[in-house]
PDB file of C-alpha atoms in Angstrom:
ATOM      1  CA  MET A  28     -11.421  -0.490 -35.296  1.00  0.00           C
ATOM      2  CA  SER A  29     -13.575   1.925 -37.279  1.00  0.00           C
ATOM      3  CA  LYS A  30     -15.566   4.546 -35.476  1.00  0.00           C
ATOM      4  CA  ARG A  31     -19.174   3.527 -35.049  1.00  0.00           C
ATOM      5  CA  THR A  32     -21.936   5.893 -35.983  1.00  0.00           C
ATOM      6  CA  THR A  33     -24.335   6.363 -33.114  1.00  0.00           C
ATOM      7  CA  LEU A  34     -27.869   7.615 -33.328  1.00  0.00           C
ATOM      8  CA  ILE A  35     -29.941   8.411 -30.271  1.00  0.00           C
ATOM      9  CA  ILE A  36     -33.667   8.316 -30.803  1.00  0.00           C
ATOM     10  CA  SER A  37     -36.141   9.296 -28.108  1.00  0.00           C
ATOM     11  CA  LEU A  38     -39.477   7.595 -28.472  1.00  0.00           C
ATOM     12  CA  VAL A  39     -42.563   6.452 -26.681  1.00  0.00           C
ATOM     13  CA  ALA A  40     -42.849   2.665 -26.787  1.00  0.00           C
ATOM     14  CA  LEU A  41     -46.266   1.148 -26.274  1.00  0.00           C
ATOM     15  CA  LEU A  42     -45.867  -2.118 -24.411  1.00  0.00           C
ATOM     16  CA  ALA A  43     -49.099  -3.934 -25.198  1.00  0.00           C
ATOM     17  CA  LEU A  44     -50.057  -6.817 -22.971  1.00  0.00           C
ATOM     18  CA  VAL A  45     -47.167  -6.744 -20.540  1.00  0.00           C
ATOM     19  CA  THR A  46     -47.837  -9.843 -18.435  1.00  0.00           C
ATOM     20  CA  ILE A  47     -46.809  -9.689 -14.807  1.00  0.00           C
ATOM     21  CA  PHE A  48     -46.892 -12.948 -12.891  1.00  0.00           C
ATOM     22  CA  VAL A  49     -47.492 -12.297  -9.205  1.00  0.00           C
ATOM     23  CA  ALA A  50     -46.001 -14.865  -6.837  1.00  0.00           C
ATOM     24  CA  SER A  51     -48.330 -16.500  -4.352  1.00  0.00           C
ATOM     25  CA  ARG A  52     -46.676 -14.675  -1.474  1.00  0.00           C
ATOM     26  CA  THR A  53     -47.516 -11.279  -2.959  1.00  0.00           C
ATOM     27  CA  LEU A  54     -50.812  -9.662  -3.878  1.00  0.00           C
ATOM     28  CA  ALA A  55     -53.402 -11.741  -5.680  1.00  0.00           C
ATOM     29  CA  ALA A  56     -53.749 -10.854  -9.362  1.00  0.00           C
ATOM     30  CA  GLY A  57     -57.127  -9.189  -8.766  1.00  0.00           C
ATOM     31  CA  ASP A  58     -55.506  -6.890  -6.203  1.00  0.00           C
ATOM     32  CA  LEU A  59     -52.730  -5.654  -8.492  1.00  0.00           C
ATOM     33  CA  THR A  60     -52.771  -1.870  -8.289  1.00  0.00           C
ATOM     34  CA  PRO A  61     -51.542   0.588 -10.926  1.00  0.00           C
ATOM     35  CA  LYS A  62     -48.822   1.712  -8.509  1.00  0.00           C
ATOM     36  CA  GLU A  63     -47.535  -1.846  -8.020  1.00  0.00           C
ATOM     37  CA  ALA A  64     -47.750  -2.595 -11.748  1.00  0.00           C
ATOM     38  CA  ARG A  65     -45.815   0.595 -12.540  1.00  0.00           C
ATOM     39  CA  ARG A  66     -43.120  -0.350 -10.012  1.00  0.00           C
ATOM     40  CA  LEU A  67     -42.750  -3.892 -11.387  1.00  0.00           C
ATOM     41  CA  ILE A  68     -42.552  -2.730 -15.002  1.00  0.00           C
ATOM     42  CA  ALA A  69     -40.020  -0.034 -14.095  1.00  0.00           C
ATOM     43  CA  ARG A  70     -37.796  -2.745 -12.570  1.00  0.00           C
ATOM     44  CA  MET A  71     -38.359  -5.382 -15.227  1.00  0.00           C
ATOM     45  CA  ALA A  72     -35.327  -7.476 -16.241  1.00  0.00           C
ATOM     46  CA  GLY A  73     -33.146  -5.835 -13.629  1.00  0.00           C
ATOM     47  CA  ILE A  74     -33.341  -2.311 -15.045  1.00  0.00           C
ATOM     48  CA  GLN A  75     -34.599   0.736 -13.186  1.00  0.00           C
ATOM     49  CA  LEU A  76     -36.685   3.201 -15.164  1.00  0.00           C
ATOM     50  CA  PRO A  77     -37.901   6.460 -13.624  1.00  0.00           C
ATOM     51  CA  SER A  78     -41.374   5.891 -12.175  1.00  0.00           C
ATOM     52  CA  ASP A  79     -42.836   8.716 -14.253  1.00  0.00           C
ATOM     53  CA  ALA A  80     -41.647   6.957 -17.437  1.00  0.00           C
ATOM     54  CA  VAL A  81     -44.313   4.257 -17.023  1.00  0.00           C
ATOM     55  CA  ARG A  82     -47.999   4.997 -17.535  1.00  0.00           C
ATOM     56  CA  ILE A  83     -50.521   2.246 -16.805  1.00  0.00           C
ATOM     57  CA  LYS A  84     -53.354   2.094 -19.341  1.00  0.00           C
ATOM     58  CA  GLU A  85     -55.310  -0.969 -18.242  1.00  0.00           C
ATOM     59  CA  ILE A  86     -55.105  -3.905 -15.826  1.00  0.00           C
ATOM     60  CA  SER A  87     -57.080  -7.130 -16.215  1.00  0.00           C
ATOM     61  CA  SER A  88     -56.705 -10.230 -14.062  1.00  0.00           C
ATOM     62  CA  LEU A  89     -56.353 -13.764 -15.423  1.00  0.00           C
ATOM     63  CA  GLY A  90     -56.134 -16.483 -12.778  1.00  0.00           C
ATOM     64  CA  ASN A  91     -52.824 -16.101 -10.966  1.00  0.00           C
ATOM     65  CA  SER A  92     -51.572 -13.453 -13.377  1.00  0.00           C
ATOM     66  CA  ALA A  93     -52.533  -9.999 -14.541  1.00  0.00           C
ATOM     67  CA  THR A  94     -52.268  -8.503 -18.017  1.00  0.00           C
ATOM     68  CA  VAL A  95     -51.165  -4.885 -17.944  1.00  0.00           C
ATOM     69  CA  THR A  96     -51.220  -2.556 -20.928  1.00  0.00           C
ATOM     70  CA  ALA A  97     -48.699   0.197 -20.287  1.00  0.00           C
ATOM     71  CA  GLN A  98     -46.967   3.039 -22.082  1.00  0.00           C
ATOM     72  CA  VAL A  99     -43.253   3.374 -21.417  1.00  0.00           C
ATOM     73  CA  GLU A 100     -41.280   6.463 -22.386  1.00  0.00           C
ATOM     74  CA  THR A 101     -37.532   6.058 -22.741  1.00  0.00           C
ATOM     75  CA  ALA A 102     -34.692   6.430 -25.259  1.00  0.00           C
ATOM     76  CA  PHE A 103     -32.770   3.912 -27.317  1.00  0.00           C
ATOM     77  CA  ARG A 104     -29.260   4.181 -28.733  1.00  0.00           C
ATOM     78  CA  PHE A 105     -28.874   2.746 -32.227  1.00  0.00           C
ATOM     79  CA  VAL A 106     -25.529   1.657 -33.679  1.00  0.00           C
ATOM     80  CA  LYS A 107     -24.668   1.168 -37.340  1.00  0.00           C
ATOM     81  CA  GLY A 108     -22.801  -2.098 -37.854  1.00  0.00           C
ATOM     82  CA  ASP A 109     -20.256  -3.292 -40.405  1.00  0.00           C
ATOM     83  CA  LYS A 110     -22.914  -3.994 -43.045  1.00  0.00           C
ATOM     84  CA  ASP A 111     -24.295  -0.479 -42.709  1.00  0.00           C
ATOM     85  CA  GLN A 112     -27.379  -1.741 -40.877  1.00  0.00           C
ATOM     86  CA  TRP A 113     -28.808  -0.131 -37.762  1.00  0.00           C
ATOM     87  CA  ARG A 114     -29.451  -2.137 -34.612  1.00  0.00           C
ATOM     88  CA  VAL A 115     -30.624  -1.245 -31.116  1.00  0.00           C
ATOM     89  CA  ALA A 116     -27.581  -1.329 -28.839  1.00  0.00           C
ATOM     90  CA  GLU A 117     -28.628   0.308 -25.565  1.00  0.00           C
ATOM     91  CA  ILE A 118     -31.654   1.539 -23.655  1.00  0.00           C
ATOM     92  CA  ARG A 119     -31.665   4.539 -21.332  1.00  0.00           C
ATOM     93  CA  THR A 120     -32.782   3.591 -17.827  1.00  0.00           C
ATOM     94  CA  GLY A 121     -32.110   6.901 -16.115  1.00  0.00           C
ATOM     95  CA  ASP A 122     -31.120  10.486 -16.824  1.00  0.00           C
ATOM     96  CA  ARG A 123     -27.528   9.537 -17.642  1.00  0.00           C
ATOM     97  CA  ARG A 124     -27.538   5.764 -17.432  1.00  0.00           C
ATOM     98  CA  TRP A 125     -27.525   3.434 -20.421  1.00  0.00           C
ATOM     99  CA  GLU A 126     -27.865  -0.364 -20.330  1.00  0.00           C
ATOM    100  CA  ASP A 127     -26.587  -2.801 -22.937  1.00  0.00           C
ATOM    101  CA  LEU A 128     -29.591  -4.432 -24.620  1.00  0.00           C
ATOM    102  CA  ASP A 129     -27.914  -7.843 -24.969  1.00  0.00           C
ATOM    103  CA  THR A 130     -27.230  -7.867 -21.228  1.00  0.00           C
ATOM    104  CA  LEU A 131     -30.849  -7.004 -20.506  1.00  0.00           C
ATOM    105  CA  MET A 132     -32.077  -9.773 -22.807  1.00  0.00           C
ATOM    106  CA  ARG A 133     -29.875 -12.289 -20.991  1.00  0.00           C
ATOM    107  CA  ALA A 134     -31.311 -11.130 -17.663  1.00  0.00           C
ATOM    108  CA  LEU A 135     -34.858 -11.371 -19.017  1.00  0.00           C
ATOM    109  CA  ASN A 136     -34.238 -14.880 -20.357  1.00  0.00           C
ATOM    110  CA  ALA A 137     -32.802 -15.894 -16.980  1.00  0.00           C
ATOM    111  CA  GLU A 138     -36.034 -14.761 -15.320  1.00  0.00           C
ATOM    112  CA  LYS A 139     -38.102 -16.653 -17.891  1.00  0.00           C
ATOM    113  CA  THR A 140     -35.962 -19.766 -17.441  1.00  0.00           C
ATOM    114  CA  ALA A 141     -36.609 -19.721 -13.698  1.00  0.00           C
ATOM    115  CA  ARG A 142     -40.346 -19.308 -14.325  1.00  0.00           C
ATOM    116  CA  ALA A 143     -40.386 -22.173 -16.855  1.00  0.00           C
ATOM    117  CA  ARG A 144     -38.565 -24.461 -14.432  1.00  0.00           C
ATOM    118  CA  ALA A 145     -41.065 -23.610 -11.683  1.00  0.00           C
ATOM    119  CA  GLU A 146     -43.994 -24.375 -13.999  1.00  0.00           C
ATOM    120  CA  LEU A 147     -42.457 -27.691 -15.065  1.00  0.00           C
ATOM    121  CA  GLU A 148     -41.983 -28.592 -11.407  1.00  0.00           C
ATOM    122  CA  SER A 149     -45.663 -27.808 -10.756  1.00  0.00           C
ATOM    123  CA  ILE A 150     -46.670 -30.140 -13.589  1.00  0.00           C
ATOM    124  CA  ALA A 151     -44.273 -32.833 -12.302  1.00  0.00           C
ATOM    125  CA  THR A 152     -45.779 -32.567  -8.813  1.00  0.00           C
ATOM    126  CA  ALA A 153     -49.249 -32.992 -10.326  1.00  0.00           C
ATOM    127  CA  LEU A 154     -48.020 -36.042 -12.249  1.00  0.00           C
ATOM    128  CA  GLU A 155     -46.744 -37.633  -9.042  1.00  0.00           C
ATOM    129  CA  SER A 156     -50.141 -37.070  -7.419  1.00  0.00           C
ATOM    130  CA  TYR A 157     -51.799 -38.672 -10.452  1.00  0.00           C
ATOM    131  CA  ARG A 158     -49.459 -41.685 -10.270  1.00  0.00           C
ATOM    132  CA  ARG A 159     -50.175 -42.226  -6.573  1.00  0.00           C
ATOM    133  CA  GLU A 160     -53.900 -42.490  -7.300  1.00  0.00           C
ATOM    134  CA  HIS A 161     -53.778 -44.358 -10.630  1.00  0.00           C
ATOM    135  CA  GLY A 162     -50.633 -46.453 -10.254  1.00  0.00           C
ATOM    136  CA  SER A 163     -48.934 -45.049 -13.361  1.00  0.00           C
ATOM    137  CA  TYR A 164     -48.087 -41.862 -15.197  1.00  0.00           C
ATOM    138  CA  ILE A 165     -50.066 -40.567 -18.179  1.00  0.00           C
ATOM    139  CA  GLU A 166     -49.084 -42.368 -21.380  1.00  0.00           C
ATOM    140  CA  SER A 167     -48.964 -39.718 -24.073  1.00  0.00           C
ATOM    141  CA  LYS A 168     -46.728 -37.624 -26.303  1.00  0.00           C
ATOM    142  CA  SER A 169     -49.106 -34.679 -26.113  1.00  0.00           C
ATOM    143  CA  GLU A 170     -48.823 -31.921 -23.529  1.00  0.00           C
ATOM    144  CA  ALA A 171     -52.431 -30.960 -24.253  1.00  0.00           C
ATOM    145  CA  THR A 172     -53.586 -34.481 -23.358  1.00  0.00           C
ATOM    146  CA  LEU A 173     -51.451 -34.349 -20.233  1.00  0.00           C
ATOM    147  CA  ILE A 174     -53.012 -31.116 -18.984  1.00  0.00           C
ATOM    148  CA  ASP A 175     -56.513 -32.368 -19.805  1.00  0.00           C
ATOM    149  CA  HIS A 176     -55.865 -35.340 -17.492  1.00  0.00           C
ATOM    150  CA  LEU A 177     -54.313 -33.269 -14.702  1.00  0.00           C
ATOM    151  CA  SER A 178     -56.567 -30.214 -14.586  1.00  0.00           C
ATOM    152  CA  PRO A 179     -58.277 -29.307 -12.358  1.00  0.00           C
ATOM    153  CA  ARG A 180     -57.991 -32.206  -9.877  1.00  0.00           C
ATOM    154  CA  TYR A 181     -54.189 -32.362  -9.757  1.00  0.00           C
ATOM    155  CA  LEU A 182     -53.238 -29.030 -11.315  1.00  0.00           C
ATOM    156  CA  ALA A 183     -55.197 -25.945 -10.274  1.00  0.00           C
ATOM    157  CA  ARG A 184     -53.852 -23.694 -13.030  1.00  0.00           C
ATOM    158  CA  ILE A 185     -53.809 -24.712 -16.683  1.00  0.00           C
ATOM    159  CA  ILE A 186     -50.219 -24.503 -17.951  1.00  0.00           C
ATOM    160  CA  ARG A 187     -49.809 -25.018 -21.690  1.00  0.00           C
ATOM    161  CA  VAL A 188     -47.135 -22.609 -22.971  1.00  0.00           C
ATOM    162  CA  ASP A 189     -43.753 -21.548 -21.635  1.00  0.00           C
ATOM    163  CA  PRO A 190     -42.648 -17.935 -20.991  1.00  0.00           C
ATOM    164  CA  TRP A 191     -41.493 -17.692 -24.640  1.00  0.00           C
ATOM    165  CA  HIS A 192     -45.037 -18.606 -25.778  1.00  0.00           C
ATOM    166  CA  GLN A 193     -44.033 -22.055 -27.024  1.00  0.00           C
ATOM    167  CA  PRO A 194     -46.004 -25.148 -25.953  1.00  0.00           C
ATOM    168  CA  TYR A 195     -44.426 -27.286 -23.274  1.00  0.00           C
ATOM    169  CA  GLU A 196     -43.493 -30.767 -24.468  1.00  0.00           C
ATOM    170  CA  TYR A 197     -44.405 -34.000 -22.705  1.00  0.00           C
ATOM    171  CA  GLU A 198     -43.541 -37.624 -23.324  1.00  0.00           C
ATOM    172  CA  GLY A 199     -44.797 -40.149 -20.813  1.00  0.00           C
ATOM    173  CA  THR A 200     -45.019 -43.885 -20.272  1.00  0.00           C
ATOM    174  CA  ARG A 201     -46.541 -45.830 -17.393  1.00  0.00           C
ATOM    175  CA  ASP A 202     -43.231 -45.710 -15.525  1.00  0.00           C
ATOM    176  CA  GLY A 203     -41.722 -42.325 -16.318  1.00  0.00           C
ATOM    177  CA  PHE A 204     -41.947 -39.031 -18.141  1.00  0.00           C
ATOM    178  CA  THR A 205     -39.978 -36.146 -19.597  1.00  0.00           C
ATOM    179  CA  LEU A 206     -41.169 -32.541 -19.492  1.00  0.00           C
ATOM    180  CA  ARG A 207     -39.462 -29.949 -21.669  1.00  0.00           C
ATOM    181  CA  SER A 208     -39.433 -26.269 -22.540  1.00  0.00           C
ATOM    182  CA  VAL A 209     -37.586 -25.505 -25.761  1.00  0.00           C
ATOM    183  CA  GLY A 210     -36.115 -22.402 -24.118  1.00  0.00           C
ATOM    184  CA  PRO A 211     -35.216 -18.982 -25.538  1.00  0.00           C
ATOM    185  CA  ASP A 212     -34.279 -20.180 -29.034  1.00  0.00           C
ATOM    186  CA  GLY A 213     -37.632 -21.922 -29.573  1.00  0.00           C
ATOM    187  CA  LYS A 214     -35.933 -25.093 -30.877  1.00  0.00           C
ATOM    188  CA  SER A 215     -36.115 -28.546 -29.351  1.00  0.00           C
ATOM    189  CA  ASN A 216     -32.992 -30.547 -28.454  1.00  0.00           C
ATOM    190  CA  THR A 217     -30.650 -27.561 -28.177  1.00  0.00           C
ATOM    191  CA  ALA A 218     -28.422 -26.419 -25.329  1.00  0.00           C
ATOM    192  CA  ASP A 219     -30.939 -24.002 -23.823  1.00  0.00           C
ATOM    193  CA  ASP A 220     -33.729 -26.580 -23.432  1.00  0.00           C
ATOM    194  CA  ILE A 221     -35.152 -26.881 -19.922  1.00  0.00           C
ATOM    195  CA  ILE A 222     -35.738 -30.574 -19.206  1.00  0.00           C
ATOM    196  CA  LEU A 223     -37.353 -32.198 -16.194  1.00  0.00           C
ATOM    197  CA  PRO A 224     -37.414 -36.021 -16.132  1.00  0.00           C
ATOM    198  CA  GLY A 225     -39.435 -38.082 -13.686  1.00  0.00           C
ATOM    199  CA  GLY A 226     -40.058 -41.684 -12.710  1.00  0.00           C
ATOM    200  CA  SER A 227     -37.800 -44.399 -14.110  1.00  0.00           C
ATOM    201  CA  ARG A 228     -37.357 -43.261 -17.716  1.00  0.00           C
TER     202      ARG A 228
END
């Protein structure tokens, strides 16, 4: 195996619009403090950055979430591959600690998958409430139409896109429905899709 060329670059990365979703058991979004935001960002995706590496620029609330603009100072290790192209291989999370970027991305996608599943379950619960009152599910192949029918009576928070910023998919008949997130790869009908069926489909 040939020796890999390694380049360490220290930089300041501006993380614009870092969205932190606060669970209902924690502080309300309007109560999110810079200290709490800094702590959550420093521990994002299972990594632990030094607290002084995160600087909060702005916090604005949005329903049950808060949008935080933050500046994060850290270092990245770049590796030159077989085709003589650089890629980011690791991120420094402490004075002498480096984390594999692929591992971090898998951890981040696992967190997003759990969030997507929870949001789909919220929509499914709203659909069941709708069916109890109307005698059937919403007949549509449009997630936008679905949410328009459910919000705000059955669904307090409007949920249109998944954690990867792709629209949720819905297909419903009178007797059943299928809810779907296309998952990390952004493609429908692949192995990482998150699917939640309901009724008698």
